[in-house]
């Protein structure tokens, strides 16, 4: 077995991202030196992932000498809520978790966000391990330390920054993802090419099928995580360059809100959000038409939506709640070209005027 690729993230709490097939079964031995004082590990997974992979992880952790409890939550975005957070806190206390123990997230972005927020807040913070099992989580949400839950008013509105002590990515687990879920994760992959790396964007465009992408999956994961590492190290608290990672997200959150967080997945919403942001950028005279065409073609080739129906009222609601808004202004991430993005600050009513034109298309 080849040694995993490793990326060292030098934030306030430094940690390593390890990428390689077989890491799921090596988790126990790899976490021993990372958590030298821990005796108990509280594993959080969901009903889909747990059925496939929890036993393998638990076996690895117990073999390494950890006392382990596995807590399974329902799969789906609705699990990222205050009630489930409280449920985790109480279960952690019933298990006997202490300040020197740890929490392990085995799953996609929902599990990582929920478990991470629970870890950040129980006993004023315990160590946290990410073992992401979806493509979207592997390239995006498991890296960078953002953890949150949703509120009735919108997505990710209650949260904090809590970096993991380690991230273990086993690309082999992606083989069991349903095709739509895999392709939804590709929205975040394409995003990196759009905002930072034209060569990577071109590399992806030449590999539109899952088979072709999986043949180079470790390179894809490494490239995305390395790009995110550079950004997070520069801007750990998301006040500057890290905002560029939100390309497609401001408008994507509008689509998720419009679909009541059930009709559209995060990846599908981000895909359509990137296309819409590119068109808004063109309307503002910032994004060249050929870049808009390239984004929309790349999204369509992956079978993802290039547009999602959304009323002006739904756009306004999402923009009003967007964490990148300041007073009456908002910063929308737009493309100057493929591989180059910028945060364009404008009044919210100016953005709504641009979006009104999209609503009529």
Short mmCIF file of C-alpha atoms in Angstrom, two decimals:
data_model
loop_
_atom_site.label_atom_id
_atom_site.label_comp_id
_atom_site.label_asym_id
_atom_site.label_seq_id
_atom_site.Cartn_x
_atom_site.Cartn_y
_atom_site.Cartn_z
CA UNK A 1 0.00 0.00 0.00
CA UNK A 2 1.36 3.41 -0.94
CA UNK A 3 1.98 5.94 1.80
CA UNK A 4 -0.75 8.58 1.97
CA UNK A 5 -0.13 12.08 0.70
CA UNK A 6 0.00 14.61 3.50
CA UNK A 7 -0.74 18.34 3.63
CA UNK A 8 0.24 20.25 6.75
CA UNK A 9 -2.16 23.06 7.64
CA UNK A 10 -0.39 25.66 9.80
CA UNK A 11 -3.26 27.46 11.47
CA UNK A 12 -3.50 28.43 15.15
CA UNK A 13 -4.04 24.73 15.80
CA UNK A 14 -1.87 22.99 13.18
CA UNK A 15 -3.04 19.70 11.73
CA UNK A 16 -2.37 17.30 8.86
CA UNK A 17 -4.65 16.23 6.04
CA UNK A 18 -3.85 12.66 4.99
CA UNK A 19 -5.11 11.35 1.63
CA UNK A 20 -4.86 7.70 0.65
CA UNK A 21 -6.78 4.48 0.11
CA UNK A 22 -6.99 2.34 3.23
CA UNK A 23 -6.93 5.18 5.75
CA UNK A 24 -10.33 4.26 7.15
CA UNK A 25 -8.96 0.93 8.41
CA UNK A 26 -5.79 2.61 9.69
CA UNK A 27 -7.61 5.30 11.66
CA UNK A 28 -6.86 3.89 15.11
CA UNK A 29 -3.11 3.59 14.68
CA UNK A 30 -2.94 7.02 13.03
CA UNK A 31 -4.95 8.77 15.73
CA UNK A 32 -2.97 7.37 18.66
CA UNK A 33 -0.08 9.87 18.29
CA UNK A 34 -2.50 12.69 17.41
CA UNK A 35 -4.59 12.18 20.56
CA UNK A 36 -2.03 10.85 23.06
CA UNK A 37 -4.12 11.67 26.17
CA UNK A 38 -7.47 10.42 24.87
CA UNK A 39 -9.00 7.21 26.18
CA UNK A 40 -12.56 7.71 24.85
CA UNK A 41 -13.67 8.64 21.34
CA UNK A 42 -17.24 9.69 20.57
CA UNK A 43 -17.96 8.85 16.92
CA UNK A 44 -20.76 10.67 15.10
CA UNK A 45 -22.08 9.26 11.83
CA UNK A 46 -25.37 9.21 9.94
CA UNK A 47 -27.80 6.46 9.04
CA UNK A 48 -26.40 6.04 5.52
CA UNK A 49 -22.66 6.18 6.19
CA UNK A 50 -22.85 4.28 9.47
CA UNK A 51 -24.44 1.26 7.84
CA UNK A 52 -21.51 0.99 5.42
CA UNK A 53 -18.44 2.14 7.29
CA UNK A 54 -18.99 2.50 11.06
CA UNK A 55 -18.02 -1.10 11.92
CA UNK A 56 -14.70 -0.78 10.10
CA UNK A 57 -13.86 2.47 11.85
CA UNK A 58 -14.93 1.20 15.28
CA UNK A 59 -12.86 -1.95 14.85
CA UNK A 60 -9.79 0.12 13.97
CA UNK A 61 -10.28 2.47 16.93
CA UNK A 62 -10.93 -0.26 19.50
CA UNK A 63 -7.98 -2.32 18.24
CA UNK A 64 -5.82 0.74 18.91
CA UNK A 65 -7.05 0.78 22.50
CA UNK A 66 -9.71 3.48 22.48
CA UNK A 67 -13.03 3.11 24.29
CA UNK A 68 -15.54 4.06 21.61
CA UNK A 69 -19.20 5.07 21.43
CA UNK A 70 -20.92 5.50 18.05
CA UNK A 71 -23.86 7.89 17.85
CA UNK A 72 -25.92 7.74 14.64
CA UNK A 73 -28.06 10.65 13.46
CA UNK A 74 -30.54 10.68 10.56
CA UNK A 75 -29.02 11.47 7.17
CA UNK A 76 -29.91 14.82 5.66
CA UNK A 77 -29.56 18.57 6.12
CA UNK A 78 -32.42 18.73 8.65
CA UNK A 79 -30.13 16.95 11.15
CA UNK A 80 -27.97 20.09 11.42
CA UNK A 81 -30.28 21.66 13.99
CA UNK A 82 -30.26 22.79 17.64
CA UNK A 83 -32.22 19.73 18.80
CA UNK A 84 -29.62 17.31 17.39
CA UNK A 85 -26.82 19.41 18.87
CA UNK A 86 -28.39 19.11 22.30
CA UNK A 87 -28.85 15.39 21.71
CA UNK A 88 -25.11 15.02 21.03
CA UNK A 89 -24.13 17.03 24.11
CA UNK A 90 -26.24 14.83 26.38
CA UNK A 91 -24.99 11.62 24.75
CA UNK A 92 -21.37 12.78 25.13
CA UNK A 93 -21.90 13.38 28.84
CA UNK A 94 -23.65 10.03 29.26
CA UNK A 95 -20.63 8.37 27.61
CA UNK A 96 -18.29 10.02 30.10
CA UNK A 97 -16.40 12.21 27.64
CA UNK A 98 -13.69 14.32 29.29
CA UNK A 99 -11.59 17.31 28.21
CA UNK A 100 -8.76 15.01 27.12
CA UNK A 101 -10.96 12.79 24.93
CA UNK A 102 -12.11 13.36 21.35
CA UNK A 103 -14.96 13.50 18.88
CA UNK A 104 -14.72 11.81 15.47
CA UNK A 105 -16.95 12.78 12.53
CA UNK A 106 -17.53 9.96 10.03
CA UNK A 107 -19.67 11.26 7.20
CA UNK A 108 -20.36 14.15 4.88
CA UNK A 109 -20.61 17.86 5.54
CA UNK A 110 -23.72 17.64 7.72
CA UNK A 111 -22.08 15.20 10.13
CA UNK A 112 -18.80 17.13 10.11
CA UNK A 113 -20.51 20.45 10.84
CA UNK A 114 -22.76 19.07 13.57
CA UNK A 115 -20.11 16.93 15.28
CA UNK A 116 -17.54 19.72 14.99
CA UNK A 117 -19.84 22.28 16.60
CA UNK A 118 -20.64 19.82 19.37
CA UNK A 119 -16.90 19.20 19.92
CA UNK A 120 -16.19 22.94 19.96
CA UNK A 121 -18.77 23.61 22.66
CA UNK A 122 -18.95 20.56 24.93
CA UNK A 123 -16.78 21.07 28.04
CA UNK A 124 -15.65 24.33 26.36
CA UNK A 125 -14.00 22.37 23.58
CA UNK A 126 -12.55 18.90 22.99
CA UNK A 127 -10.35 17.53 20.22
CA UNK A 128 -12.03 16.79 16.93
CA UNK A 129 -11.18 14.44 14.04
CA UNK A 130 -12.65 14.62 10.54
CA UNK A 131 -13.09 11.46 8.46
CA UNK A 132 -15.08 12.80 5.48
CA UNK A 133 -16.89 10.28 3.30
CA UNK A 134 -18.33 12.46 0.51
CA UNK A 135 -16.42 14.24 -2.23
CA UNK A 136 -17.90 17.57 -1.17
CA UNK A 137 -16.76 17.10 2.42
CA UNK A 138 -13.31 15.86 1.39
CA UNK A 139 -12.51 18.87 -0.80
CA UNK A 140 -14.29 21.54 1.20
CA UNK A 141 -16.11 21.32 4.51
CA UNK A 142 -13.68 19.02 6.37
CA UNK A 143 -10.81 21.49 5.91
CA UNK A 144 -10.65 24.97 7.38
CA UNK A 145 -12.32 24.72 10.77
CA UNK A 146 -15.79 26.10 10.05
CA UNK A 147 -18.47 24.24 12.02
CA UNK A 148 -22.12 25.21 12.31
CA UNK A 149 -25.76 24.27 12.53
CA UNK A 150 -28.78 25.67 10.70
CA UNK A 151 -31.53 27.79 12.23
CA UNK A 152 -35.10 28.32 11.05
CA UNK A 153 -33.91 31.62 9.58
CA UNK A 154 -31.24 30.05 7.39
CA UNK A 155 -28.22 27.85 6.90
CA UNK A 156 -25.06 27.85 9.05
CA UNK A 157 -26.22 30.83 11.11
CA UNK A 158 -24.99 29.42 14.45
CA UNK A 159 -21.40 28.25 14.42
CA UNK A 160 -17.77 28.87 15.21
CA UNK A 161 -14.23 28.08 14.07
CA UNK A 162 -12.89 24.80 15.50
CA UNK A 163 -10.07 23.16 13.60
CA UNK A 164 -9.75 19.37 13.56
CA UNK A 165 -6.66 17.76 15.00
CA UNK A 166 -6.43 15.58 11.87
CA UNK A 167 -8.31 14.91 8.65
CA UNK A 168 -8.22 11.37 7.22
CA UNK A 169 -9.45 11.06 3.62
CA UNK A 170 -9.91 7.61 2.14
CA UNK A 171 -10.86 8.07 -1.53
CA UNK A 172 -12.00 4.44 -1.69
CA UNK A 173 -15.17 5.37 0.22
CA UNK A 174 -16.24 7.53 -2.73
CA UNK A 175 -16.87 4.35 -4.77
CA UNK A 176 -20.14 3.79 -2.91
CA UNK A 177 -21.49 7.32 -3.43
CA UNK A 178 -24.55 7.51 -5.69
CA UNK A 179 -23.61 9.20 -8.97
CA UNK A 180 -25.68 12.36 -8.29
CA UNK A 181 -24.00 12.81 -4.89
CA UNK A 182 -20.55 12.35 -6.42
CA UNK A 183 -21.27 14.91 -9.14
CA UNK A 184 -22.70 17.36 -6.60
CA UNK A 185 -19.32 17.24 -4.87
CA UNK A 186 -17.71 18.11 -8.18
CA UNK A 187 -19.35 21.55 -7.97
CA UNK A 188 -16.92 22.45 -5.18
CA UNK A 189 -14.04 20.91 -7.13
CA UNK A 190 -14.82 23.01 -10.21
CA UNK A 191 -15.10 26.05 -7.94
CA UNK A 192 -11.40 25.80 -7.06
CA UNK A 193 -10.46 25.86 -10.73
CA UNK A 194 -12.78 28.80 -11.38
CA UNK A 195 -11.37 31.01 -8.66
CA UNK A 196 -7.71 30.01 -8.35
CA UNK A 197 -6.30 27.73 -11.04
CA UNK A 198 -7.06 27.82 -14.77
CA UNK A 199 -4.87 24.78 -15.46
CA UNK A 200 -6.81 22.74 -12.89
CA UNK A 201 -10.09 23.92 -14.42
CA UNK A 202 -8.91 22.75 -17.85
CA UNK A 203 -7.77 19.44 -16.33
CA UNK A 204 -11.26 18.85 -14.95
CA UNK A 205 -13.06 19.85 -18.14
CA UNK A 206 -11.19 17.08 -19.97
CA UNK A 207 -12.53 14.50 -17.47
CA UNK A 208 -16.33 14.86 -17.40
CA UNK A 209 -17.13 11.27 -16.36
CA UNK A 210 -16.95 9.72 -12.91
CA UNK A 211 -14.65 6.97 -14.20
CA UNK A 212 -12.15 9.52 -15.54
CA UNK A 213 -12.32 11.61 -12.39
CA UNK A 214 -11.85 8.63 -10.05
CA UNK A 215 -8.78 7.58 -12.02
CA UNK A 216 -7.15 10.83 -10.84
CA UNK A 217 -9.03 11.27 -7.58
CA UNK A 218 -6.03 11.53 -5.26
CA UNK A 219 -4.56 14.29 -7.43
CA UNK A 220 -7.93 16.07 -7.41
CA UNK A 221 -8.29 15.82 -3.63
CA UNK A 222 -4.71 16.93 -3.05
CA UNK A 223 -5.03 19.93 -5.39
CA UNK A 224 -8.27 21.14 -3.81
CA UNK A 225 -6.99 20.71 -0.25
CA UNK A 226 -3.67 22.38 -1.06
CA UNK A 227 -5.48 25.37 -2.59
CA UNK A 228 -7.72 25.63 0.45
CA UNK A 229 -4.73 25.28 2.81
CA UNK A 230 -3.07 28.32 1.25
CA UNK A 231 -6.21 30.38 1.66
CA UNK A 232 -7.02 29.27 5.21
CA UNK A 233 -3.46 29.95 6.39
CA UNK A 234 -3.67 33.49 5.00
CA UNK A 235 -7.17 34.18 6.33
CA UNK A 236 -8.17 31.80 9.09
CA UNK A 237 -11.22 33.82 10.17
CA UNK A 238 -12.75 34.44 6.74
CA UNK A 239 -12.39 38.22 6.56
CA UNK A 240 -10.31 38.56 3.40
CA UNK A 241 -9.07 36.21 0.68
CA UNK A 242 -10.93 33.23 2.16
CA UNK A 243 -14.17 34.89 1.08
CA UNK A 244 -13.27 33.89 -2.49
CA UNK A 245 -14.13 30.30 -1.53
CA UNK A 246 -17.75 31.46 -1.37
CA UNK A 247 -17.99 31.72 -5.17
CA UNK A 248 -21.44 30.38 -6.02
CA UNK A 249 -22.50 30.14 -2.37
CA UNK A 250 -24.33 33.41 -1.78
CA UNK A 251 -26.78 32.68 -4.58
CA UNK A 252 -26.58 28.94 -3.94
CA UNK A 253 -27.93 29.55 -0.43
CA UNK A 254 -30.88 31.35 -2.04
CA UNK A 255 -31.67 28.21 -4.04
CA UNK A 256 -31.39 26.02 -0.96
CA UNK A 257 -33.69 28.39 0.93
CA UNK A 258 -36.16 28.46 -1.98
CA UNK A 259 -36.23 24.66 -1.96
CA UNK A 260 -36.70 24.56 1.84
CA UNK A 261 -33.34 22.74 2.10
CA UNK A 262 -34.91 19.57 0.69
CA UNK A 263 -35.39 20.12 -3.05
CA UNK A 264 -31.79 21.03 -3.95
CA UNK A 265 -28.58 19.61 -2.53
CA UNK A 266 -25.81 21.99 -1.49
CA UNK A 267 -23.68 20.92 -4.45
CA UNK A 268 -26.44 21.41 -7.00
CA UNK A 269 -27.26 24.81 -5.50
CA UNK A 270 -23.61 25.89 -5.61
CA UNK A 271 -23.33 24.75 -9.23
CA UNK A 272 -26.28 26.92 -10.25
CA UNK A 273 -24.98 29.67 -7.96
CA UNK A 274 -21.65 29.75 -9.79
CA UNK A 275 -23.43 30.08 -13.13
CA UNK A 276 -25.63 32.87 -11.77
CA UNK A 277 -22.67 34.70 -10.18
CA UNK A 278 -20.79 34.49 -13.47
CA UNK A 279 -23.76 36.01 -15.28
CA UNK A 280 -24.08 38.76 -12.68
CA UNK A 281 -20.37 39.45 -13.10
CA UNK A 282 -20.90 39.76 -16.84
CA UNK A 283 -23.83 42.11 -16.26
CA UNK A 284 -21.57 44.28 -14.10
CA UNK A 285 -18.91 44.33 -16.84
CA UNK A 286 -16.45 42.33 -14.70
CA UNK A 287 -16.65 38.80 -16.16
CA UNK A 288 -15.92 38.14 -19.86
CA UNK A 289 -18.66 36.26 -21.74
CA UNK A 290 -16.31 33.40 -22.62
CA UNK A 291 -15.68 32.77 -18.92
CA UNK A 292 -19.42 32.61 -18.27
CA UNK A 293 -19.78 30.12 -21.12
CA UNK A 294 -16.89 28.01 -19.80
CA UNK A 295 -18.42 27.80 -16.30
CA UNK A 296 -21.86 26.87 -17.59
CA UNK A 297 -20.46 24.24 -19.95
CA UNK A 298 -18.37 22.67 -17.18
CA UNK A 299 -21.37 22.53 -14.84
CA UNK A 300 -23.68 21.10 -17.51
CA UNK A 301 -21.11 18.44 -18.49
CA UNK A 302 -21.28 17.09 -14.92
CA UNK A 303 -25.06 16.81 -15.11
CA UNK A 304 -25.54 19.65 -12.62
CA UNK A 305 -28.09 22.46 -12.95
CA UNK A 306 -26.93 25.69 -14.59
CA UNK A 307 -30.03 27.49 -13.28
CA UNK A 308 -32.57 26.96 -10.50
CA UNK A 309 -35.90 28.79 -10.32
CA UNK A 310 -35.82 31.47 -7.62
CA UNK A 311 -38.04 34.47 -7.06
CA UNK A 312 -36.71 37.94 -6.37
CA UNK A 313 -38.25 37.71 -2.89
CA UNK A 314 -36.31 34.50 -2.19
CA UNK A 315 -33.08 36.11 -3.43
CA UNK A 316 -33.73 39.08 -1.17
CA UNK A 317 -34.35 36.85 1.85
CA UNK A 318 -31.10 34.92 1.31
CA UNK A 319 -29.05 38.06 0.66
CA UNK A 320 -30.41 39.67 3.81
CA UNK A 321 -29.14 36.74 5.87
CA UNK A 322 -25.84 36.29 4.05
CA UNK A 323 -22.87 36.40 6.43
CA UNK A 324 -20.86 38.28 3.79
CA UNK A 325 -23.26 41.23 3.96
CA UNK A 326 -22.39 44.36 5.89
CA UNK A 327 -25.33 46.68 6.53
CA UNK A 328 -26.92 47.53 3.20
CA UNK A 329 -23.92 46.24 1.22
CA UNK A 330 -22.85 42.75 0.21
CA UNK A 331 -19.69 41.26 -1.29
CA UNK A 332 -20.43 38.91 -4.17
CA UNK A 333 -17.60 36.73 -5.46
CA UNK A 334 -17.31 37.18 -9.23
CA UNK A 335 -14.81 36.04 -11.85
CA UNK A 336 -12.40 38.35 -13.60
CA UNK A 337 -11.57 35.29 -15.71
CA UNK A 338 -11.29 31.55 -15.19
CA UNK A 339 -8.73 31.12 -12.43
CA UNK A 340 -9.12 34.66 -11.07
CA UNK A 341 -11.87 35.80 -8.70
CA UNK A 342 -12.59 38.94 -6.75
CA UNK A 343 -14.97 40.10 -4.02
CA UNK A 344 -17.14 42.84 -5.50
CA UNK A 345 -18.82 44.99 -2.87
CA UNK A 346 -22.09 46.62 -3.86
CA UNK A 347 -25.40 47.72 -2.38
CA UNK A 348 -27.79 44.81 -1.95
CA UNK A 349 -30.38 46.57 -4.12
CA UNK A 350 -27.85 46.73 -6.97
CA UNK A 351 -27.35 42.97 -6.74
CA UNK A 352 -31.12 42.44 -6.65
CA UNK A 353 -31.47 44.51 -9.80
CA UNK A 354 -28.98 42.21 -11.54
CA UNK A 355 -30.79 39.15 -10.23
CA UNK A 356 -34.14 40.49 -11.41
CA UNK A 357 -32.84 40.18 -14.96
CA UNK A 358 -31.92 36.53 -14.28
CA UNK A 359 -35.40 35.84 -12.89
CA UNK A 360 -36.86 36.84 -16.22
CA UNK A 361 -34.72 34.43 -18.23
#
